[in-house]
Short mmCIF file of the C-alpha atoms (twelve columns), coordinates in Angstrom:
data_MODEL
# 
_entry.id   MODEL 
# 
loop_
_atom_site.group_PDB 
_atom_site.id 
_atom_site.type_symbol 
_atom_site.label_atom_id 
_atom_site.label_alt_id 
_atom_site.label_comp_id 
_atom_site.label_asym_id 
_atom_site.label_seq_id 
_atom_site.Cartn_x 
_atom_site.Cartn_y 
_atom_site.Cartn_z 
_atom_site.pdbx_PDB_model_num 
ATOM 1   C CA . MET A 1   161.470 93.137  -101.992 1 
ATOM 2   C CA . PRO A 2   162.403 89.463  -102.626 1 
ATOM 3   C CA . ALA A 3   162.968 87.304  -99.535  1 
ATOM 4   C CA . TYR A 4   166.539 86.450  -100.456 1 
ATOM 5   C CA . LEU A 5   167.450 90.101  -100.922 1 
ATOM 6   C CA . THR A 6   166.131 91.028  -97.470  1 
ATOM 7   C CA . LEU A 7   167.958 88.023  -96.015  1 
ATOM 8   C CA . ILE A 8   171.254 89.004  -97.666  1 
ATOM 9   C CA . ILE A 9   170.852 92.569  -96.391  1 
ATOM 10  C CA . ALA A 10  170.115 91.230  -92.886  1 
ATOM 11  C CA . VAL A 11  173.237 89.040  -92.970  1 
ATOM 12  C CA . ALA A 12  175.391 91.898  -94.259  1 
ATOM 13  C CA . LEU A 13  174.157 94.227  -91.513  1 
ATOM 14  C CA . GLU A 14  174.630 91.558  -88.844  1 
ATOM 15  C CA . THR A 15  178.179 91.017  -90.089  1 
ATOM 16  C CA . ILE A 16  178.865 94.750  -89.953  1 
ATOM 17  C CA . GLY A 17  177.391 94.901  -86.452  1 
ATOM 18  C CA . THR A 18  179.504 92.018  -85.203  1 
ATOM 19  C CA . SER A 19  182.664 93.468  -86.742  1 
ATOM 20  C CA . ALA A 20  181.908 96.825  -85.126  1 
ATOM 21  C CA . LEU A 21  181.225 95.063  -81.818  1 
ATOM 22  C CA . HIS A 22  184.759 93.682  -81.907  1 
ATOM 23  C CA . ALA A 23  186.136 97.091  -82.892  1 
ATOM 24  C CA . SER A 24  184.199 98.801  -80.075  1 
ATOM 25  C CA . GLN A 25  186.465 97.096  -77.529  1 
ATOM 26  C CA . GLN A 26  183.634 96.174  -75.147  1 
ATOM 27  C CA . PHE A 27  181.691 99.378  -75.975  1 
ATOM 28  C CA . THR A 28  184.547 101.645 -74.890  1 
ATOM 29  C CA . ARG A 29  184.846 103.249 -78.352  1 
ATOM 30  C CA . LEU A 30  181.801 105.356 -79.210  1 
ATOM 31  C CA . VAL A 31  181.628 105.208 -83.010  1 
ATOM 32  C CA . PRO A 32  181.979 101.409 -83.341  1 
ATOM 33  C CA . ALA A 33  179.503 100.993 -80.470  1 
ATOM 34  C CA . ILE A 34  176.931 103.138 -82.284  1 
ATOM 35  C CA . VAL A 35  177.542 101.240 -85.536  1 
ATOM 36  C CA . THR A 36  176.977 97.981  -83.630  1 
ATOM 37  C CA . VAL A 37  173.594 99.039  -82.263  1 
ATOM 38  C CA . VAL A 38  172.364 100.557 -85.530  1 
ATOM 39  C CA . ALA A 39  173.555 97.634  -87.673  1 
ATOM 40  C CA . TYR A 40  171.994 95.019  -85.383  1 
ATOM 41  C CA . GLY A 41  168.707 96.924  -85.268  1 
ATOM 42  C CA . ALA A 42  168.600 97.236  -89.047  1 
ATOM 43  C CA . SER A 43  169.596 93.586  -89.414  1 
ATOM 44  C CA . PHE A 44  166.669 92.451  -87.286  1 
ATOM 45  C CA . TYR A 45  164.321 94.684  -89.286  1 
ATOM 46  C CA . PHE A 46  165.382 93.064  -92.569  1 
ATOM 47  C CA . LEU A 47  165.266 89.653  -90.921  1 
ATOM 48  C CA . SER A 48  161.649 90.341  -89.958  1 
ATOM 49  C CA . LEU A 49  160.850 91.190  -93.586  1 
ATOM 50  C CA . THR A 50  162.310 87.862  -94.654  1 
ATOM 51  C CA . LEU A 51  160.034 86.071  -92.190  1 
ATOM 52  C CA . ARG A 52  157.014 87.188  -94.209  1 
ATOM 53  C CA . HIS A 53  157.997 84.701  -96.925  1 
ATOM 54  C CA . MET A 54  160.016 81.937  -95.281  1 
ATOM 55  C CA . PRO A 55  159.698 79.783  -92.140  1 
ATOM 56  C CA . VAL A 56  161.537 81.078  -89.083  1 
ATOM 57  C CA . GLY A 57  163.696 77.941  -88.728  1 
ATOM 58  C CA . VAL A 58  164.967 78.149  -92.290  1 
ATOM 59  C CA . VAL A 59  165.540 81.909  -92.075  1 
ATOM 60  C CA . TYR A 60  167.450 81.610  -88.817  1 
ATOM 61  C CA . ALA A 61  169.559 78.709  -90.087  1 
ATOM 62  C CA . LEU A 62  170.536 80.661  -93.200  1 
ATOM 63  C CA . TRP A 63  171.053 83.958  -91.351  1 
ATOM 64  C CA . SER A 64  173.180 82.513  -88.582  1 
ATOM 65  C CA . GLY A 65  175.104 80.116  -90.839  1 
ATOM 66  C CA . MET A 66  176.039 82.769  -93.358  1 
ATOM 67  C CA . GLY A 67  176.859 85.193  -90.534  1 
ATOM 68  C CA . ILE A 68  179.217 82.687  -88.897  1 
ATOM 69  C CA . VAL A 69  181.125 82.093  -92.114  1 
ATOM 70  C CA . PHE A 70  181.320 85.775  -93.075  1 
ATOM 71  C CA . ILE A 71  182.441 86.859  -89.596  1 
ATOM 72  C CA . ALA A 72  185.115 84.157  -89.534  1 
ATOM 73  C CA . LEU A 73  186.413 85.421  -92.884  1 
ATOM 74  C CA . ILE A 74  186.378 89.032  -91.687  1 
ATOM 75  C CA . GLY A 75  188.113 87.985  -88.458  1 
ATOM 76  C CA . PHE A 76  190.812 86.305  -90.521  1 
ATOM 77  C CA . VAL A 77  191.282 89.093  -93.091  1 
ATOM 78  C CA . VAL A 78  190.678 92.226  -91.010  1 
ATOM 79  C CA . PHE A 79  191.554 91.244  -87.443  1 
ATOM 80  C CA . GLY A 80  194.261 88.653  -88.191  1 
ATOM 81  C CA . GLN A 81  192.483 85.878  -86.291  1 
ATOM 82  C CA . LYS A 82  193.543 82.356  -87.159  1 
ATOM 83  C CA . LEU A 83  191.306 79.320  -87.622  1 
ATOM 84  C CA . ASP A 84  192.374 75.732  -87.030  1 
ATOM 85  C CA . LEU A 85  191.426 72.807  -89.258  1 
ATOM 86  C CA . ALA A 86  188.432 71.839  -87.109  1 
ATOM 87  C CA . ALA A 87  186.993 75.372  -87.381  1 
ATOM 88  C CA . VAL A 88  187.449 75.432  -91.151  1 
ATOM 89  C CA . LEU A 89  185.872 71.993  -91.538  1 
ATOM 90  C CA . GLY A 90  182.958 73.018  -89.333  1 
ATOM 91  C CA . MET A 91  182.330 76.098  -91.439  1 
ATOM 92  C CA . LEU A 92  182.476 74.011  -94.597  1 
ATOM 93  C CA . LEU A 93  179.769 71.823  -93.076  1 
ATOM 94  C CA . ILE A 94  177.691 74.931  -92.328  1 
ATOM 95  C CA . GLY A 95  178.106 75.969  -95.966  1 
ATOM 96  C CA . ALA A 96  177.061 72.492  -97.085  1 
ATOM 97  C CA . GLY A 97  173.968 72.757  -94.891  1 
ATOM 98  C CA . ILE A 98  173.048 76.062  -96.507  1 
ATOM 99  C CA . VAL A 99  173.405 74.480  -99.945  1 
ATOM 100 C CA . VAL A 100 171.215 71.517  -98.920  1 
ATOM 101 C CA . ILE A 101 168.477 73.875  -97.694  1 
ATOM 102 C CA . GLN A 102 168.631 75.920  -100.887 1 
ATOM 103 C CA . VAL A 103 168.699 73.012  -103.305 1 
ATOM 104 C CA . PHE A 104 166.502 70.393  -101.661 1 
ATOM 105 C CA . SER A 105 164.123 72.085  -99.190  1 
ATOM 106 C CA . ASN A 106 160.591 73.019  -100.195 1 
ATOM 107 C CA . ALA A 107 160.460 75.363  -97.182  1 
ATOM 108 C CA . SER A 108 162.782 77.762  -98.968  1 
ATOM 109 C CA . PRO A 109 161.589 79.747  -101.995 1 
ATOM 110 C CA . HIS A 110 163.580 78.921  -105.115 1 
# 
């Protein structure tokens, strides 16, 4: 499986896990709590597959950066959480960092 596909799957599962973590209300709701544990476990499995082909620093930067942006969007759309200008600008900078890694870094497969 291509490295970027396993990374995208890992990010998607991490995003699902984090959303379910919020929905579990501090692990007091069983189904979201189970989804959290399963999604995080599967996310780390796919993250480990990505590490076969890419350096750990690059993988973690991409995984965490994309996860931050996706979770912020889900928080806004699903949970009605608001972001101030500084948060939006910070996430835009994270996105710019991801683009720089993808376009200019030799440590990332193109």
